[in-house]
PDB file of C-alpha atoms and ligand atoms in Angstrom:
ATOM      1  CA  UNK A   1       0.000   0.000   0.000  1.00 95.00           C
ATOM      2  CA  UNK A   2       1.463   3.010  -1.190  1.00 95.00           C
ATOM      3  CA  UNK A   3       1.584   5.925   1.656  1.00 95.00           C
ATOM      4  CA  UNK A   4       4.026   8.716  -0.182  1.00 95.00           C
ATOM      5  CA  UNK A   5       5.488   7.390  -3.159  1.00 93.00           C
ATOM      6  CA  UNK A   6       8.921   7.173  -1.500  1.00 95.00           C
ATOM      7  CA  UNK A   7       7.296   5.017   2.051  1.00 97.00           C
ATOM      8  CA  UNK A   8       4.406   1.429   1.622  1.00 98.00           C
ATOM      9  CA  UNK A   9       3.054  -0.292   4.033  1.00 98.00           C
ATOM     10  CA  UNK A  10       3.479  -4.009   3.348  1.00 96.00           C
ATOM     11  CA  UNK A  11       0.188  -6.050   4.428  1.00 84.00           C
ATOM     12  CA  UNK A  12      -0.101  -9.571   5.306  1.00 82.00           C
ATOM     13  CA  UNK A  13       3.300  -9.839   7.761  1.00 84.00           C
ATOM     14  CA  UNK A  14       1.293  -9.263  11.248  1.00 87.00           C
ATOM     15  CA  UNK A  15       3.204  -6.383  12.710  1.00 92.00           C
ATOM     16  CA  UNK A  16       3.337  -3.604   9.814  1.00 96.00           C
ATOM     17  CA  UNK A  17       6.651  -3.338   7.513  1.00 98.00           C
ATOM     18  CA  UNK A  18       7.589  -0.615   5.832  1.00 98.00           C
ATOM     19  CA  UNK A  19       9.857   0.380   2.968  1.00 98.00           C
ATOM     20  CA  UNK A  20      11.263   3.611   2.710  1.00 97.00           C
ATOM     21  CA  UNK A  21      13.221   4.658  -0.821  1.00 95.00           C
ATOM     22  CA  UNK A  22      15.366   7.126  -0.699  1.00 87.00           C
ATOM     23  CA  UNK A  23      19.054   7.012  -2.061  1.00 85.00           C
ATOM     24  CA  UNK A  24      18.945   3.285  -1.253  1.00 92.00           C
ATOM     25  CA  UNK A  25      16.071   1.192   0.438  1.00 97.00           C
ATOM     26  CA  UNK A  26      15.448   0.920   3.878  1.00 98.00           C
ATOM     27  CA  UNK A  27      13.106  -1.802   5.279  1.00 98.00           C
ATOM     28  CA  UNK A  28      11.404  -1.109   9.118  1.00 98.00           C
ATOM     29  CA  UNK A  29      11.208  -4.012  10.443  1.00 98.00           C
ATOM     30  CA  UNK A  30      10.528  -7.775   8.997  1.00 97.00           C
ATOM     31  CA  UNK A  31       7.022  -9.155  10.786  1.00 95.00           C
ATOM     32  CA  UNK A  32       6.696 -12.682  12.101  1.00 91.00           C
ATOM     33  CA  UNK A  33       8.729 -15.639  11.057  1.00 91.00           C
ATOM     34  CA  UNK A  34       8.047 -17.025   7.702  1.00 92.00           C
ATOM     35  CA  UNK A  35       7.247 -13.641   6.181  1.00 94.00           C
ATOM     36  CA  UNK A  36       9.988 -12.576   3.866  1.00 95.00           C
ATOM     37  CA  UNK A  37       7.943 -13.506   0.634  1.00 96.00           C
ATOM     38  CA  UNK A  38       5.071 -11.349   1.330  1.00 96.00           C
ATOM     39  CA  UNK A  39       8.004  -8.485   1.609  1.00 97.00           C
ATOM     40  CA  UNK A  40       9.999  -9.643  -1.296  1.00 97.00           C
ATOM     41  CA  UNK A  41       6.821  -9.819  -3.638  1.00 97.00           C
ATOM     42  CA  UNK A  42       5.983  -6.623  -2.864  1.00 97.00           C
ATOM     43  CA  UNK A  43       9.359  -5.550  -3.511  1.00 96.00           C
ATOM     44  CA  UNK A  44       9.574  -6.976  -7.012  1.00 97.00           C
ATOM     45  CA  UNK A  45       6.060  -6.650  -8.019  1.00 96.00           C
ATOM     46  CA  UNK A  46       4.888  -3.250  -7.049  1.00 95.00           C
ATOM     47  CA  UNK A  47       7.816  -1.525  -6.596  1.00 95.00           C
ATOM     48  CA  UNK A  48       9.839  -3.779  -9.430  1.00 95.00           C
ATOM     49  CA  UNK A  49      12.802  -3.448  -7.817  1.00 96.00           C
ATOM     50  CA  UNK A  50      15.171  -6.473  -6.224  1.00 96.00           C
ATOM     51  CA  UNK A  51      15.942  -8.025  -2.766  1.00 97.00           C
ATOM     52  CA  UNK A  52      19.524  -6.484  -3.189  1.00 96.00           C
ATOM     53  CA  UNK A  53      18.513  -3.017  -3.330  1.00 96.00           C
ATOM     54  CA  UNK A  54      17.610  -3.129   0.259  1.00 97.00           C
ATOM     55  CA  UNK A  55      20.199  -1.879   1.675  1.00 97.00           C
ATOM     56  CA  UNK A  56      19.460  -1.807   5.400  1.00 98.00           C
ATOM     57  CA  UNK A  57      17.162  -3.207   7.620  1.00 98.00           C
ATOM     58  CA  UNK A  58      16.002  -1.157  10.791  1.00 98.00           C
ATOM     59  CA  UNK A  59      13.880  -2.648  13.625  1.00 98.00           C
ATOM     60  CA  UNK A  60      12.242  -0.004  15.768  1.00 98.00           C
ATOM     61  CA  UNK A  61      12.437  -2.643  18.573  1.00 97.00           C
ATOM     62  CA  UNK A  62      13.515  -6.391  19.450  1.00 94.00           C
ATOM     63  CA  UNK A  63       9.677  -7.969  20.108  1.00 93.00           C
ATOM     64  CA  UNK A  64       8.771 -11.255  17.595  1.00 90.00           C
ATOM     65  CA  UNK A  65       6.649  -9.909  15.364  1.00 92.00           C
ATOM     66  CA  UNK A  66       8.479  -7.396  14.690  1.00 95.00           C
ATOM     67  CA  UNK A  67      11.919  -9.300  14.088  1.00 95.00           C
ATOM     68  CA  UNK A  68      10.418 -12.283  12.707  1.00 93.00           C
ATOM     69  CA  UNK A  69      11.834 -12.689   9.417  1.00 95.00           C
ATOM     70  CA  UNK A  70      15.211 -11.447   9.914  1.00 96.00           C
ATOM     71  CA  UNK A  71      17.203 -13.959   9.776  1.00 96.00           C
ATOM     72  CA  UNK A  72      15.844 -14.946   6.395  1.00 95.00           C
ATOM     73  CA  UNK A  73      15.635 -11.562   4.815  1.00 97.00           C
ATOM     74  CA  UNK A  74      19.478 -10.918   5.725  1.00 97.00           C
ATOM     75  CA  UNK A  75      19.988 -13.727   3.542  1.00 97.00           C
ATOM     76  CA  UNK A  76      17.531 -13.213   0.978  1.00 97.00           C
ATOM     77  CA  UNK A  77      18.909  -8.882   0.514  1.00 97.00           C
ATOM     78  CA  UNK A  78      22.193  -9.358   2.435  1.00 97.00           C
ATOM     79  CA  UNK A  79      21.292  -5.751   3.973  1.00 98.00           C
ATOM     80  CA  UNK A  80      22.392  -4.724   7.374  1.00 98.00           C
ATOM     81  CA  UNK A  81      20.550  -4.823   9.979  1.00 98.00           C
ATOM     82  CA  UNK A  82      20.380  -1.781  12.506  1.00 98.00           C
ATOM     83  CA  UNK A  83      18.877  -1.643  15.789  1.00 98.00           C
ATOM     84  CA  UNK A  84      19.189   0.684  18.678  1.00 98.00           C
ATOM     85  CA  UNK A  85      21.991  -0.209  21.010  1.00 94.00           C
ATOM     86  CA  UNK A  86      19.383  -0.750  23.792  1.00 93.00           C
ATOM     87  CA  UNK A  87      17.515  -3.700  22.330  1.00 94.00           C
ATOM     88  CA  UNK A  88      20.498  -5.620  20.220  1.00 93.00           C
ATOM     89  CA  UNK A  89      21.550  -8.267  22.942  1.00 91.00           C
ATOM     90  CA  UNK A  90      18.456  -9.568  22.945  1.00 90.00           C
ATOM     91  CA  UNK A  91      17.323  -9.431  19.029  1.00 91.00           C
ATOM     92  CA  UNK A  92      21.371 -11.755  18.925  1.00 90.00           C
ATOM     93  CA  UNK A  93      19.979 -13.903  21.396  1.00 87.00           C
ATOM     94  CA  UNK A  94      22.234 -13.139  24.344  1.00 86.00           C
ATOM     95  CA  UNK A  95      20.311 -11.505  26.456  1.00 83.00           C
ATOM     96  CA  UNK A  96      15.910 -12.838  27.967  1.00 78.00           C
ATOM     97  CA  UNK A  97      13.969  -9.104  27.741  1.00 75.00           C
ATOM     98  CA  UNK A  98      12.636  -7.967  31.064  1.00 72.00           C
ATOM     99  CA  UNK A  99       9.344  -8.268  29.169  1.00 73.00           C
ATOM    100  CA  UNK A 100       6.233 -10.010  31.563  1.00 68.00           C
ATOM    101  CA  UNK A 101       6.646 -13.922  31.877  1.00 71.00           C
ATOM    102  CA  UNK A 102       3.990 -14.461  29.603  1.00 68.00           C
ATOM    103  CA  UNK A 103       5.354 -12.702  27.044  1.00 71.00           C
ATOM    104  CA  UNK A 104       8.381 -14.149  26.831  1.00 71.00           C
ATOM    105  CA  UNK A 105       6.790 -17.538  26.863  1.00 71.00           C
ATOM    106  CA  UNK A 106       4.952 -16.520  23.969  1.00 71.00           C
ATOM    107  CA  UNK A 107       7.801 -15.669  21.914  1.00 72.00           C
ATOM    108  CA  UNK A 108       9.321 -18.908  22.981  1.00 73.00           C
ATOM    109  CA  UNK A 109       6.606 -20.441  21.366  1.00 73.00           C
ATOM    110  CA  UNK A 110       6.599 -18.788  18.280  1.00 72.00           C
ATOM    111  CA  UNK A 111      10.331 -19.901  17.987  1.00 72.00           C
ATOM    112  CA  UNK A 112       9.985 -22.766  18.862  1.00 70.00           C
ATOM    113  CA  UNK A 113       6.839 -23.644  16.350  1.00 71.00           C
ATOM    114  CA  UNK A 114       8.530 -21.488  13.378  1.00 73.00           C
ATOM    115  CA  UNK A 115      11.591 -20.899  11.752  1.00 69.00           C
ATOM    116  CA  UNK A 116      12.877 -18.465  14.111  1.00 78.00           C
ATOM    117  CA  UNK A 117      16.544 -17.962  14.194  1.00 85.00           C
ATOM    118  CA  UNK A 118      18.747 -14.607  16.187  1.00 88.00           C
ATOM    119  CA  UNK A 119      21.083 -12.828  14.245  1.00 92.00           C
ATOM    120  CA  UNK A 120      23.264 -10.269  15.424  1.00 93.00           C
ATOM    121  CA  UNK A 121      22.654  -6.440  13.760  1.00 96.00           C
ATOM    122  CA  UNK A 122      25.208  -5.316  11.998  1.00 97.00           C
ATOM    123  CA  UNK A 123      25.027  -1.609  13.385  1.00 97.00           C
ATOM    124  CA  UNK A 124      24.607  -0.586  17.266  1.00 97.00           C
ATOM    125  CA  UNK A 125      21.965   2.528  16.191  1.00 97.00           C
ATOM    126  CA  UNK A 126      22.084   5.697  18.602  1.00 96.00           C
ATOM    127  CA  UNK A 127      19.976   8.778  19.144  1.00 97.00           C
ATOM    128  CA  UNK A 128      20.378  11.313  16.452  1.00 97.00           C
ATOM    129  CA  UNK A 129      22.326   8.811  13.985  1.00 97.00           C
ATOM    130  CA  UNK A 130      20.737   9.157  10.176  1.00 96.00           C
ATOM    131  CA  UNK A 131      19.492   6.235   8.086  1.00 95.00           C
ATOM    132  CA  UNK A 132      18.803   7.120   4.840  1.00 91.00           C
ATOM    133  CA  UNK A 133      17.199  10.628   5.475  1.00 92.00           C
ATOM    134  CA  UNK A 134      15.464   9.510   8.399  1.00 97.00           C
ATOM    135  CA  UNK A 135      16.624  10.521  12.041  1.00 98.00           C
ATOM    136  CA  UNK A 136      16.820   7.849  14.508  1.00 98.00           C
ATOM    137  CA  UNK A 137      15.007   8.812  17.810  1.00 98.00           C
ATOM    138  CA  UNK A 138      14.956   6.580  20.825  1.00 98.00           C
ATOM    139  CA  UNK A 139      11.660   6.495  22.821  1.00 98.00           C
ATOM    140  CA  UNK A 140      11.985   3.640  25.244  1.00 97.00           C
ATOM    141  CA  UNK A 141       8.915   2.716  27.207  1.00 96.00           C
ATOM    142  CA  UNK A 142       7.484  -0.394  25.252  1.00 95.00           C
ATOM    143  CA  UNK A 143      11.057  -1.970  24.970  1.00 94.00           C
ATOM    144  CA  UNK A 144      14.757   0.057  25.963  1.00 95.00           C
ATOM    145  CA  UNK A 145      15.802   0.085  22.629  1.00 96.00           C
ATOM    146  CA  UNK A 146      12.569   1.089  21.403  1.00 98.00           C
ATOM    147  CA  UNK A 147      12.941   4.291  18.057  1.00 98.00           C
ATOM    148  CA  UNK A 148      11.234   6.393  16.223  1.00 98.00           C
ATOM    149  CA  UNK A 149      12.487   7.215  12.608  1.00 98.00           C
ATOM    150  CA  UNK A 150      11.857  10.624  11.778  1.00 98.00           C
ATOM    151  CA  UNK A 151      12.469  12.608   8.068  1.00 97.00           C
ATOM    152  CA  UNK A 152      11.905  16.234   8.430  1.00 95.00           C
ATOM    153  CA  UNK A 153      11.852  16.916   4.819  1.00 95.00           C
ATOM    154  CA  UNK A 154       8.141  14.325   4.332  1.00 94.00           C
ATOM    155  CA  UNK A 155       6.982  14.784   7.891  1.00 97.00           C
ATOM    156  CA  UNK A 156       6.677  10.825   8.105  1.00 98.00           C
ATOM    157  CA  UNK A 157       7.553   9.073  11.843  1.00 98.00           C
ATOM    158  CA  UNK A 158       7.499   5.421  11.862  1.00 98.00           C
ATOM    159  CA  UNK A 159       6.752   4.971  15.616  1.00 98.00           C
ATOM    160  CA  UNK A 160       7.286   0.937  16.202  1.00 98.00           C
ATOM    161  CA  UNK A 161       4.962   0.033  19.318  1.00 97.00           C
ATOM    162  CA  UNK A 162       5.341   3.205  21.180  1.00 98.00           C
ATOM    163  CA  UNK A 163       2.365   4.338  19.490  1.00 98.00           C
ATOM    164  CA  UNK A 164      -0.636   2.995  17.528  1.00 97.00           C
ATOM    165  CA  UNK A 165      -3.848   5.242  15.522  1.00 97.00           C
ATOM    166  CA  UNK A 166      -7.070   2.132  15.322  1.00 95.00           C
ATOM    167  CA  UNK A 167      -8.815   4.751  12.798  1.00 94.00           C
ATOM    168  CA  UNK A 168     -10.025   6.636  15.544  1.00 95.00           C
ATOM    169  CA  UNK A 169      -7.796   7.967  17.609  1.00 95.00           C
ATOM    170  CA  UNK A 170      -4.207   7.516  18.899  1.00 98.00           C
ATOM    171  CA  UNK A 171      -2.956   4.964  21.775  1.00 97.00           C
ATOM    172  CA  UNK A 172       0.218   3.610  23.656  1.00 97.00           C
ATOM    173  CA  UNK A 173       1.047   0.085  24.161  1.00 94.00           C
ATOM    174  CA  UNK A 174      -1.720  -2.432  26.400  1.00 92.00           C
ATOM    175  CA  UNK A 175      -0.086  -1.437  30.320  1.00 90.00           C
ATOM    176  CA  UNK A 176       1.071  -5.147  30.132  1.00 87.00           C
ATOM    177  CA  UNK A 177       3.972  -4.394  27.385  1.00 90.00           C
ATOM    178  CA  UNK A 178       4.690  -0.883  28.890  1.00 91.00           C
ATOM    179  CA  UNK A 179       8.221  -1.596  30.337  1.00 88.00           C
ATOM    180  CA  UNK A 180       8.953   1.804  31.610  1.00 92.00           C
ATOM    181  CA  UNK A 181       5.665   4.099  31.941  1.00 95.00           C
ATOM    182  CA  UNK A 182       7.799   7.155  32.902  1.00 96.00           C
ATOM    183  CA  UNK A 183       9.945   6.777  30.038  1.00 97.00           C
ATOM    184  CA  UNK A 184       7.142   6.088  27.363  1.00 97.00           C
ATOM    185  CA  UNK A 185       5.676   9.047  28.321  1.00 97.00           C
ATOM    186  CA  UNK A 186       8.975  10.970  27.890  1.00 98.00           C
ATOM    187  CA  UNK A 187       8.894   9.156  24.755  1.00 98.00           C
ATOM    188  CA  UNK A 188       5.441  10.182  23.469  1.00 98.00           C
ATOM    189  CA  UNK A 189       6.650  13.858  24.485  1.00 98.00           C
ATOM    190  CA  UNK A 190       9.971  13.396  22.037  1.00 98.00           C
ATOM    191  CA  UNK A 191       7.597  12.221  19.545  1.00 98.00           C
ATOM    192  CA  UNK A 192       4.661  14.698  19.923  1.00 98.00           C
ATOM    193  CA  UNK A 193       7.415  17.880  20.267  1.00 98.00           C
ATOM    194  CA  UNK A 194       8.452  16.899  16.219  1.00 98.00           C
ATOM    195  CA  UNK A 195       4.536  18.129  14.596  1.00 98.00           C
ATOM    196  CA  UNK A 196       4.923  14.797  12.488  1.00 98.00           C
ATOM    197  CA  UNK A 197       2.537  14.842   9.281  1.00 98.00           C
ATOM    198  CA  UNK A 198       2.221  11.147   8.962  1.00 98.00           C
ATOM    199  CA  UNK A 199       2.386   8.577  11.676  1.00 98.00           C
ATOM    200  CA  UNK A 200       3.465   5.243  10.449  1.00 98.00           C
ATOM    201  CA  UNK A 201       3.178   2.620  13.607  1.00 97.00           C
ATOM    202  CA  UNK A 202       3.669  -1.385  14.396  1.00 96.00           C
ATOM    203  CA  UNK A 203      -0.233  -1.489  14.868  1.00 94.00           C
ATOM    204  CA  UNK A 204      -2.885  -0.293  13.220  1.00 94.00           C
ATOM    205  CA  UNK A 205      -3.361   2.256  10.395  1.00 96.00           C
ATOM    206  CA  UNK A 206      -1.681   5.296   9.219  1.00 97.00           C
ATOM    207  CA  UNK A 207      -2.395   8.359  10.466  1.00 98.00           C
ATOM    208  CA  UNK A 208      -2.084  10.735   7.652  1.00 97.00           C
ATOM    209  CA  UNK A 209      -4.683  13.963   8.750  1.00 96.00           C
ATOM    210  CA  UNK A 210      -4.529  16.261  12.520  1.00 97.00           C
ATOM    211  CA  UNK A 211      -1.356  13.631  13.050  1.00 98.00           C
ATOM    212  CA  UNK A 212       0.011  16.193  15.850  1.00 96.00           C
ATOM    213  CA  UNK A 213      -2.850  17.361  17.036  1.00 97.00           C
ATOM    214  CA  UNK A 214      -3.696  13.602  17.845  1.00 98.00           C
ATOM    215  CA  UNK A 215      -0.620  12.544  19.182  1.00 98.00           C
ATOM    216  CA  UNK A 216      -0.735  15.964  21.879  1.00 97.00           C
ATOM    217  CA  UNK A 217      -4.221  14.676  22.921  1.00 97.00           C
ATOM    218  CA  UNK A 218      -2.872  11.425  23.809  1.00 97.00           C
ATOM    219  CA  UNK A 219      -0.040  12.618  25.702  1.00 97.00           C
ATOM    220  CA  UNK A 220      -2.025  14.147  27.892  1.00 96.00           C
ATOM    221  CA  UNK A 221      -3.964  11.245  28.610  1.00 96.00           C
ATOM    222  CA  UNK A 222      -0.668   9.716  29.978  1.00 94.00           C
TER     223      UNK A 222
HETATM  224 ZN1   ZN B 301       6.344  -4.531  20.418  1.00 56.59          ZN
END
C-alpha cells in the first residue's frame, strides 16, 4: 500500500513493515517468522525493484513480530541490519527481555513452532544517527531500545509500538507491554514535540490527517 510514493506499508506480515526509498532502500522491520515472501513480492512486483537493493534493515524494537523474518531476509537482501543499542543483545539472542513472563513464553513459542533464528545487527543505532534521510530517535517505554524514525523533509515518523492510531484515535502500548511508563511518556513527548505529518506505527493504520494534534491529545492522557 502506497503511503508517499517514496514510504508502503506491506500487508499480510502481522506487525506492519515498511519500505522507505530514498538514495537506497530501507526496510522497518521484517514481521513474524516465515514472512519474507510477502516483503519480497511486494518488492519486485509493485515496486519492481530487487531483494539487493535493500540496503538496510532497521527494527524499531527487538519484540517477535516485529523481528520475525530477519534472519531470512538478511539472507535473501544481504542488507544490514540496525537496531538501537538498547535492544540488540536480545534481538542476537544473548540476552531474555525484562518483558512479563507471559510474554516471553509466547515468543518462545513462536520460535519454537517457526523458523525463528537470532542474528546479530550489523550496526549498534544511537539517538540522532541518520538512516537514509530519516533521524533515529529513541523512545523507550514499550522496549529500551525502542525508536522512532523521523524525516523532516516528508513529515513521516514510523513509531514501532510506542504508538498505535485504530482509525479513531491515537494509543500507547496495552499497560502489560509498557516496560517503563515514565519513560514512554517521555517518549510520546519526544515524539509529539516533532509536529509529524504522517504517523506510520507497528499497529494499526496510518495516520495521515490532525497527526500532531492527535498525538498531543494522547499525551495528555498519559
Ligand atoms: Zn512490540
Amino acid at each position: 500500500m502506497e503511503i508517499l510514493s517514496d514510504v508502503h506499508l506491506i500487508d499480510g506480515v502481522t506487525a506492519n513493515t515498511y519500505l522507505a526509498l530514498g538514495d537506497q532502500i530501507t526496510l522497518i522491520d521484517t514481521g513474524t517468522p516465515g514472512k519474507q515472501g510477502n516483503i519480497i513480492n511486494y518488492l519486485q512486483k509493485e515496486l519492481k525493484s530487487k531483494p539487493k537493493n535493500i540496503k538496510t534493515i532497521v527494527l524499531t524494537h527487538h519484540h517477535m513480530d516485529h523481528t520475525g523474518s530477519l534472519y531470512e531476509l538478511k539472507k535473501i537482501t544481504n542488507a544490514d541490519i540496525a537496531a538501537y543499542k538498547d535492544d540488540i543483545d536480545i534481538i542476537s539472542g544473548k540476552k531474555s527481555s525484562s518483558d512479563p513472563i507471559y510474554m516471553r513464553f509466547v515468543s518462545r513459542l513462536m520460535a519454537m513452532f517457526t523458523s525463528y533464528k537470532f542474528i546479530k545487527p550489523d550496526i549498534n543505532l544511537e539517538e540522532n544517527d541518520i538512516v537514509d534521510n530519516y533521524r533515529v530517535i529513541h523512545t523507550p517505554g514499550h522496549t529500551p531500545g525502542s525508536i522512532a524514525l523521523y524525516n523532516s523533509d516528508n513529515g513521516v515518523i514510523f513509531v514501532g509500538d510506542t504508538l498505535t492510531y485504530d482509525g479513531n484515535k491515537v494509543g500507547g502500548p496495552p499497560s502489560f507491554l509498557i516496560n517503563d511508563k515514565e519513560a514512554l511518556k517521555k517518549s510520546v513527548k519526544k515524539i509529539s514535540d516533532l509536529e509529524p505529518n504522517i504517523m506510520l506505527s507497528g499497529h494499526g493504520k496510518p495516520l495521515t490527517e490532525n497527526t500532531s494534534e492527535m498525538i498531543r491529545e494522547f499525551y495528555k492522557t498519559l
